[in-house]
Short mmCIF file of C-alpha atoms and ligand atoms in Angstrom, two decimals:
data_model
loop_
_atom_site.label_atom_id
_atom_site.label_comp_id
_atom_site.label_asym_id
_atom_site.label_seq_id
_atom_site.Cartn_x
_atom_site.Cartn_y
_atom_site.Cartn_z
CA UNK A 98 211.73 -119.40 -76.10
CA UNK A 99 207.58 -119.07 -76.25
CA UNK A 100 207.78 -119.11 -72.64
CA UNK A 101 210.02 -117.25 -72.00
CA UNK A 102 208.04 -114.14 -74.72
CA UNK A 103 204.79 -114.80 -72.92
CA UNK A 104 206.51 -113.14 -69.72
CA UNK A 105 206.27 -109.87 -71.84
CA UNK A 106 203.47 -107.28 -71.31
CA UNK A 107 200.67 -107.77 -74.36
CA UNK A 108 202.49 -111.16 -75.68
CA UNK A 109 200.22 -113.38 -75.79
CA UNK A 110 201.11 -117.61 -76.76
CA UNK A 111 200.54 -116.75 -80.17
CA UNK A 112 202.40 -113.43 -80.78
CA UNK A 113 205.74 -115.80 -78.69
CA UNK A 114 205.21 -118.60 -80.89
CA UNK A 115 204.97 -116.27 -83.73
CA UNK A 116 208.01 -114.00 -82.57
CA UNK A 117 209.96 -117.76 -81.29
CA UNK A 118 209.14 -119.22 -84.93
CA UNK A 119 210.41 -116.45 -86.59
CA UNK A 120 213.59 -116.43 -84.98
CA UNK A 121 214.75 -119.66 -85.55
CA UNK A 122 213.71 -119.41 -89.42
CA UNK A 123 216.14 -116.19 -89.44
CA UNK A 124 220.48 -116.54 -90.14
CA UNK A 125 221.55 -117.95 -86.85
CA UNK A 126 223.11 -114.44 -86.28
CA UNK A 127 219.90 -113.18 -86.01
CA UNK A 128 219.43 -115.02 -82.93
CA UNK A 129 222.79 -114.33 -81.45
CA UNK A 130 222.46 -110.62 -82.12
CA UNK A 131 219.11 -110.46 -80.48
CA UNK A 132 220.33 -112.34 -77.65
CA UNK A 133 223.53 -109.78 -77.69
CA UNK A 134 221.48 -106.72 -77.33
CA UNK A 135 219.66 -107.74 -74.66
CA UNK A 136 221.84 -109.19 -72.61
CA UNK A 137 224.31 -105.79 -73.08
CA UNK A 138 220.89 -103.83 -72.18
CA UNK A 139 220.28 -105.97 -68.67
CA UNK A 140 223.97 -105.72 -67.70
CA UNK A 141 224.58 -102.57 -68.67
CA UNK A 142 221.60 -100.23 -67.99
CA UNK A 143 220.26 -99.07 -64.53
CA UNK A 144 218.33 -96.01 -62.84
CA UNK A 145 219.55 -92.72 -62.55
CA UNK A 146 221.06 -91.50 -59.39
CA UNK A 147 218.94 -88.76 -59.54
CA UNK A 148 215.42 -88.96 -61.21
CA UNK A 149 215.44 -92.97 -61.37
CA UNK A 150 214.80 -92.67 -65.18
CA UNK A 151 216.74 -95.81 -66.79
CA UNK A 152 220.82 -94.90 -67.86
CA UNK A 153 223.67 -96.53 -69.27
CA UNK A 154 225.55 -93.96 -66.91
CA UNK A 155 225.23 -92.95 -63.53
CA UNK A 156 222.97 -89.80 -64.45
CA UNK A 157 220.72 -89.99 -67.20
CA UNK A 158 220.68 -88.22 -70.64
CA UNK A 159 217.79 -85.70 -69.50
CA UNK A 160 219.80 -85.20 -65.54
CA UNK A 161 223.14 -84.53 -67.92
CA UNK A 162 221.06 -81.74 -70.15
CA UNK A 163 221.71 -78.48 -69.03
CA UNK A 164 219.88 -76.95 -71.23
CA UNK A 165 216.94 -78.06 -69.13
CA UNK A 166 214.59 -75.17 -67.32
CA UNK A 167 215.67 -76.09 -63.99
CA UNK A 168 212.92 -74.50 -62.37
CA UNK A 169 210.32 -76.71 -63.24
CA UNK A 170 210.39 -81.03 -61.97
CA UNK A 171 208.42 -83.34 -63.45
CA UNK A 172 206.86 -86.15 -61.22
CA UNK A 173 205.75 -89.19 -62.97
CA UNK A 174 205.14 -92.84 -61.16
CA UNK A 175 206.59 -94.68 -63.96
CA UNK A 176 209.32 -94.44 -65.47
CA UNK A 177 208.14 -95.37 -68.91
CA UNK A 178 205.85 -92.06 -68.60
CA UNK A 179 209.17 -89.47 -69.13
CA UNK A 180 209.68 -91.57 -72.39
CA UNK A 181 205.82 -90.17 -73.80
CA UNK A 182 206.45 -86.93 -72.10
CA UNK A 183 209.22 -86.29 -73.75
CA UNK A 184 207.88 -87.81 -77.37
CA UNK A 185 205.04 -84.28 -77.03
CA UNK A 186 208.52 -81.99 -76.08
CA UNK A 187 205.33 -80.21 -74.65
CA UNK A 188 207.89 -80.34 -70.92
CA UNK A 189 211.03 -78.50 -70.78
CA UNK A 190 212.03 -79.55 -67.31
CA UNK A 191 213.24 -82.35 -65.55
CA UNK A 192 211.84 -85.68 -64.08
CA UNK A 193 211.47 -88.03 -60.85
CA UNK A 194 210.27 -91.08 -60.93
CA UNK A 195 208.47 -91.32 -57.70
CA UNK A 196 207.36 -94.97 -58.30
CA UNK A 197 206.72 -96.19 -54.57
CA UNK A 198 206.51 -93.72 -51.98
CA UNK A 199 208.91 -94.02 -48.69
CA UNK A 200 211.08 -92.22 -46.49
CA UNK A 201 214.44 -93.06 -49.27
CA UNK A 202 212.83 -91.43 -52.28
CA UNK A 203 211.00 -88.72 -50.45
CA UNK A 204 214.46 -87.84 -49.49
CA UNK A 205 216.26 -88.08 -52.58
CA UNK A 206 212.76 -85.70 -53.89
CA UNK A 207 213.71 -82.64 -51.40
CA UNK A 208 217.64 -82.93 -51.83
CA UNK A 209 216.83 -82.33 -55.74
CA UNK A 210 214.88 -79.57 -54.98
CA UNK A 211 217.25 -77.80 -53.17
CA UNK A 212 219.65 -78.57 -55.60
CA UNK A 213 217.80 -77.25 -58.57
CA UNK A 214 215.71 -74.63 -56.56
CA UNK A 215 212.62 -76.07 -58.13
CA UNK A 216 209.73 -73.78 -58.26
CA UNK A 217 207.82 -75.25 -60.32
CA UNK A 218 206.57 -79.22 -59.85
CA UNK A 219 204.09 -81.00 -62.32
CA UNK A 220 202.30 -84.20 -61.69
CA UNK A 221 201.96 -85.97 -64.79
CA UNK A 222 199.63 -88.82 -63.17
CA UNK A 223 196.08 -90.07 -64.54
CA UNK A 224 193.63 -88.39 -63.06
CA UNK A 225 192.03 -91.06 -60.24
CA UNK A 226 190.89 -90.53 -56.72
CA UNK A 227 194.26 -92.47 -55.55
CA UNK A 228 196.20 -89.93 -57.68
CA UNK A 229 195.13 -86.69 -55.92
CA UNK A 230 195.47 -88.24 -52.70
CA UNK A 231 199.64 -89.02 -53.89
CA UNK A 232 199.48 -85.41 -55.16
CA UNK A 233 198.06 -84.10 -51.90
CA UNK A 234 200.55 -86.19 -50.06
CA UNK A 235 203.57 -85.00 -51.87
CA UNK A 236 202.61 -81.42 -51.47
CA UNK A 237 202.38 -81.71 -47.64
CA UNK A 238 206.25 -83.47 -47.91
CA UNK A 239 207.11 -80.48 -49.71
CA UNK A 240 205.33 -77.12 -47.74
CA UNK A 241 207.69 -75.78 -46.65
CA UNK A 242 209.33 -75.15 -49.72
CA UNK A 243 208.54 -72.14 -52.39
CA UNK A 244 206.81 -74.66 -55.20
CA UNK A 245 204.11 -74.12 -56.98
CA UNK A 246 201.66 -77.25 -57.87
CA UNK A 247 200.47 -78.43 -60.76
CA UNK A 248 199.10 -81.06 -62.41
CA UNK A 249 198.29 -82.28 -66.44
CA UNK A 250 194.83 -81.71 -67.42
CA UNK A 251 192.03 -83.00 -69.19
CA UNK A 252 193.09 -85.18 -72.11
CA UNK A 253 194.26 -88.05 -69.97
CA UNK A 254 190.81 -89.94 -69.30
CA UNK A 255 190.20 -91.08 -65.73
CA UNK A 256 192.19 -93.95 -64.31
CA UNK A 257 193.76 -94.94 -67.29
CA UNK A 258 197.55 -95.17 -67.27
CA UNK A 259 199.95 -92.29 -69.49
CA UNK A 260 201.14 -95.11 -71.84
CA UNK A 261 197.24 -95.87 -73.20
CA UNK A 262 196.82 -92.14 -74.36
CA UNK A 263 197.91 -91.09 -77.48
CA UNK A 264 200.72 -88.54 -77.91
CA UNK A 265 198.83 -85.54 -78.64
CA UNK A 266 196.33 -85.91 -75.97
CA UNK A 267 199.11 -86.70 -73.25
CA UNK A 268 200.42 -83.07 -74.80
CA UNK A 269 197.31 -81.33 -74.30
CA UNK A 270 197.53 -82.66 -70.76
CA UNK A 271 200.58 -80.95 -70.08
CA UNK A 272 199.72 -77.66 -71.77
CA UNK A 273 196.35 -77.37 -69.72
CA UNK A 274 197.79 -77.85 -66.68
CA UNK A 275 195.86 -76.86 -63.93
CA UNK A 276 196.97 -76.11 -60.59
CA UNK A 277 196.92 -78.19 -57.45
ZN1 ZN B 335 218.03 -88.26 -64.67
#
Protein backbone atom coordinates (compact mmCIF):
# COMPACT_ATOMS: atom_id res chain seq x y z
CA UNK A 1 0.00 0.00 0.00
CA UNK A 2 2.85 2.37 0.86
CA UNK A 3 4.48 1.70 -2.51
CA UNK A 4 1.18 2.31 -4.30
CA UNK A 5 0.55 5.60 -2.48
CA UNK A 6 4.09 6.77 -3.17
CA UNK A 7 3.26 6.80 -6.85
CA UNK A 8 0.74 9.58 -6.30
CA UNK A 9 1.81 13.16 -7.02
CA UNK A 10 3.17 15.14 -4.03
CA UNK A 11 3.11 12.00 -1.82
CA UNK A 12 6.47 11.04 -0.38
CA UNK A 13 7.36 7.95 1.62
CA UNK A 14 6.42 9.53 4.96
CA UNK A 15 2.95 10.60 3.82
CA UNK A 16 2.41 7.27 2.10
CA UNK A 17 3.24 5.42 5.32
CA UNK A 18 1.03 7.72 7.38
CA UNK A 19 -1.93 7.10 5.05
CA UNK A 20 -1.38 3.35 4.90
CA UNK A 21 -1.15 3.07 8.70
CA UNK A 22 -4.25 5.21 9.08
CA UNK A 23 -6.24 2.96 6.73
CA UNK A 24 -5.24 -0.34 8.32
CA UNK A 25 -6.05 1.01 11.80
CA UNK A 26 -9.56 2.03 10.81
CA UNK A 27 -12.64 -0.09 10.73
CA UNK A 28 -12.46 -2.47 7.72
CA UNK A 29 -15.38 -0.74 6.06
CA UNK A 30 -13.29 2.45 5.74
CA UNK A 31 -10.64 0.82 3.53
CA UNK A 32 -13.22 -1.10 1.53
CA UNK A 33 -15.25 2.01 0.88
CA UNK A 34 -12.12 3.82 -0.26
CA UNK A 35 -11.31 0.91 -2.59
CA UNK A 36 -14.80 0.99 -4.05
CA UNK A 37 -14.68 4.71 -4.66
CA UNK A 38 -11.37 4.40 -6.52
CA UNK A 39 -12.59 1.39 -8.48
CA UNK A 40 -15.82 3.08 -9.47
CA UNK A 41 -14.09 6.27 -10.57
CA UNK A 42 -11.42 4.34 -12.48
CA UNK A 43 -14.07 2.40 -14.37
CA UNK A 44 -16.51 5.21 -15.07
CA UNK A 45 -14.48 8.38 -15.53
CA UNK A 46 -13.47 9.11 -19.09
CA UNK A 47 -12.60 12.12 -21.20
CA UNK A 48 -15.40 14.27 -22.55
CA UNK A 49 -15.81 13.68 -26.28
CA UNK A 50 -15.97 17.38 -26.98
CA UNK A 51 -13.53 19.15 -24.74
CA UNK A 52 -11.34 16.48 -23.17
CA UNK A 53 -12.35 17.29 -19.59
CA UNK A 54 -13.08 14.34 -17.30
CA UNK A 55 -16.61 13.07 -17.01
CA UNK A 56 -18.73 10.04 -16.21
CA UNK A 57 -20.71 10.68 -19.37
CA UNK A 58 -19.93 11.12 -23.06
CA UNK A 59 -20.18 14.86 -22.57
CA UNK A 60 -18.96 16.61 -19.44
CA UNK A 61 -21.10 18.85 -17.24
CA UNK A 62 -19.59 21.98 -18.75
CA UNK A 63 -20.28 20.96 -22.37
CA UNK A 64 -23.83 20.04 -21.35
CA UNK A 65 -24.37 23.44 -19.75
CA UNK A 66 -26.49 25.46 -22.16
CA UNK A 67 -26.08 28.67 -20.19
CA UNK A 68 -22.46 29.24 -21.02
CA UNK A 69 -21.33 31.73 -23.65
CA UNK A 70 -20.91 29.72 -26.85
CA UNK A 71 -18.75 32.42 -28.43
CA UNK A 72 -16.02 31.91 -25.83
CA UNK A 73 -13.57 29.06 -25.70
CA UNK A 74 -10.73 28.65 -23.26
CA UNK A 75 -7.80 26.48 -24.30
CA UNK A 76 -5.92 24.77 -21.50
CA UNK A 77 -3.02 22.33 -21.59
CA UNK A 78 -4.11 20.25 -18.63
CA UNK A 79 -7.48 18.92 -17.44
CA UNK A 80 -6.67 20.18 -13.94
CA UNK A 81 -6.61 23.78 -15.19
CA UNK A 82 -10.34 23.61 -15.94
CA UNK A 83 -11.06 22.91 -12.25
CA UNK A 84 -8.91 25.87 -11.28
CA UNK A 85 -10.48 28.30 -13.75
CA UNK A 86 -14.02 27.14 -12.89
CA UNK A 87 -13.26 27.91 -9.24
CA UNK A 88 -12.47 31.54 -10.12
CA UNK A 89 -15.94 31.94 -11.73
CA UNK A 90 -14.32 34.52 -14.01
CA UNK A 91 -14.83 32.66 -17.26
CA UNK A 92 -18.28 31.89 -18.65
CA UNK A 93 -17.40 30.05 -21.84
CA UNK A 94 -16.47 26.50 -22.75
CA UNK A 95 -13.12 24.73 -22.68
CA UNK A 96 -10.84 22.63 -24.79
CA UNK A 97 -7.96 20.55 -23.44
CA UNK A 98 -5.02 20.65 -25.81
CA UNK A 99 -2.52 18.51 -23.98
CA UNK A 100 -0.59 17.47 -27.01
CA UNK A 101 -0.70 18.88 -30.47
CA UNK A 102 -1.51 16.44 -33.26
CA UNK A 103 -3.74 16.35 -36.34
CA UNK A 104 -6.58 14.66 -34.52
CA UNK A 105 -6.66 17.25 -31.74
CA UNK A 106 -6.50 20.17 -34.16
CA UNK A 107 -9.38 18.62 -36.13
CA UNK A 108 -11.44 18.22 -32.95
CA UNK A 109 -10.71 21.82 -32.07
CA UNK A 110 -11.71 23.20 -35.47
CA UNK A 111 -14.89 21.10 -35.44
CA UNK A 112 -15.80 22.51 -32.06
CA UNK A 113 -15.14 26.07 -33.24
CA UNK A 114 -17.32 25.55 -36.31
CA UNK A 115 -20.11 23.99 -34.27
CA UNK A 116 -20.18 26.63 -31.54
CA UNK A 117 -19.25 29.51 -33.85
CA UNK A 118 -16.49 30.51 -31.46
CA UNK A 119 -15.56 34.20 -31.65
CA UNK A 120 -13.07 34.45 -28.85
CA UNK A 121 -10.34 32.14 -27.67
CA UNK A 122 -8.60 32.54 -24.35
CA UNK A 123 -5.32 30.71 -23.93
CA UNK A 124 -5.06 29.86 -20.23
CA UNK A 125 -1.45 28.79 -20.31
CA UNK A 126 1.26 29.90 -17.95
CA UNK A 127 3.63 32.35 -19.64
CA UNK A 128 6.80 30.86 -21.11
CA UNK A 129 8.59 30.89 -24.43
CA UNK A 130 7.20 27.43 -25.12
CA UNK A 131 3.62 28.54 -24.46
CA UNK A 132 4.09 31.61 -26.70
CA UNK A 133 5.10 29.37 -29.58
CA UNK A 134 2.19 27.04 -28.70
CA UNK A 135 -0.18 30.01 -29.00
CA UNK A 136 1.33 31.17 -32.30
CA UNK A 137 1.06 27.67 -33.71
CA UNK A 138 -2.62 27.31 -32.80
CA UNK A 139 -3.42 30.82 -34.04
CA UNK A 140 -1.86 29.95 -37.35
CA UNK A 141 -3.92 26.74 -37.58
CA UNK A 142 -7.08 28.76 -36.95
CA UNK A 143 -6.24 31.73 -39.15
CA UNK A 144 -9.22 31.10 -41.46
CA UNK A 145 -11.67 31.69 -38.64
CA UNK A 146 -12.85 35.09 -37.50
CA UNK A 147 -11.62 34.75 -33.93
CA UNK A 148 -10.11 37.15 -31.41
CA UNK A 149 -7.25 35.58 -29.50
CA UNK A 150 -6.40 36.40 -25.92
CA UNK A 151 -4.06 34.99 -23.36
CA UNK A 152 -4.30 35.31 -19.61
CA UNK A 153 -2.40 38.28 -18.22
CA UNK A 154 0.10 38.88 -15.45
CA UNK A 155 -0.57 37.32 -12.12
CA UNK A 156 0.59 33.95 -13.30
CA UNK A 157 4.37 33.89 -12.91
CA UNK A 158 6.52 32.74 -15.82
CA UNK A 159 7.12 29.01 -15.94
CA UNK A 160 4.77 28.15 -13.06
CA UNK A 161 1.86 25.83 -13.80
CA UNK A 162 -1.66 27.05 -12.98
CA UNK A 163 -2.21 24.48 -10.24
CA UNK A 164 0.58 26.09 -8.20
CA UNK A 165 -0.90 29.57 -8.39
CA UNK A 166 -3.53 30.81 -5.94
CA UNK A 167 -7.10 31.21 -7.19
CA UNK A 168 -7.05 34.99 -6.80
CA UNK A 169 -4.03 35.29 -9.09
CA UNK A 170 -5.65 33.05 -11.68
CA UNK A 171 -8.83 35.16 -11.46
CA UNK A 172 -6.78 38.36 -11.95
CA UNK A 173 -5.01 36.78 -14.89
CA UNK A 174 -8.31 35.89 -16.57
CA UNK A 175 -9.84 39.31 -15.94
CA UNK A 176 -6.74 41.03 -17.22
CA UNK A 177 -6.49 38.93 -20.38
CA UNK A 178 -4.63 40.49 -23.28
CA UNK A 179 -4.73 40.25 -27.05
CA UNK A 180 -2.28 37.94 -28.75
ZN1 LIG B 1 -16.73 18.70 -22.23
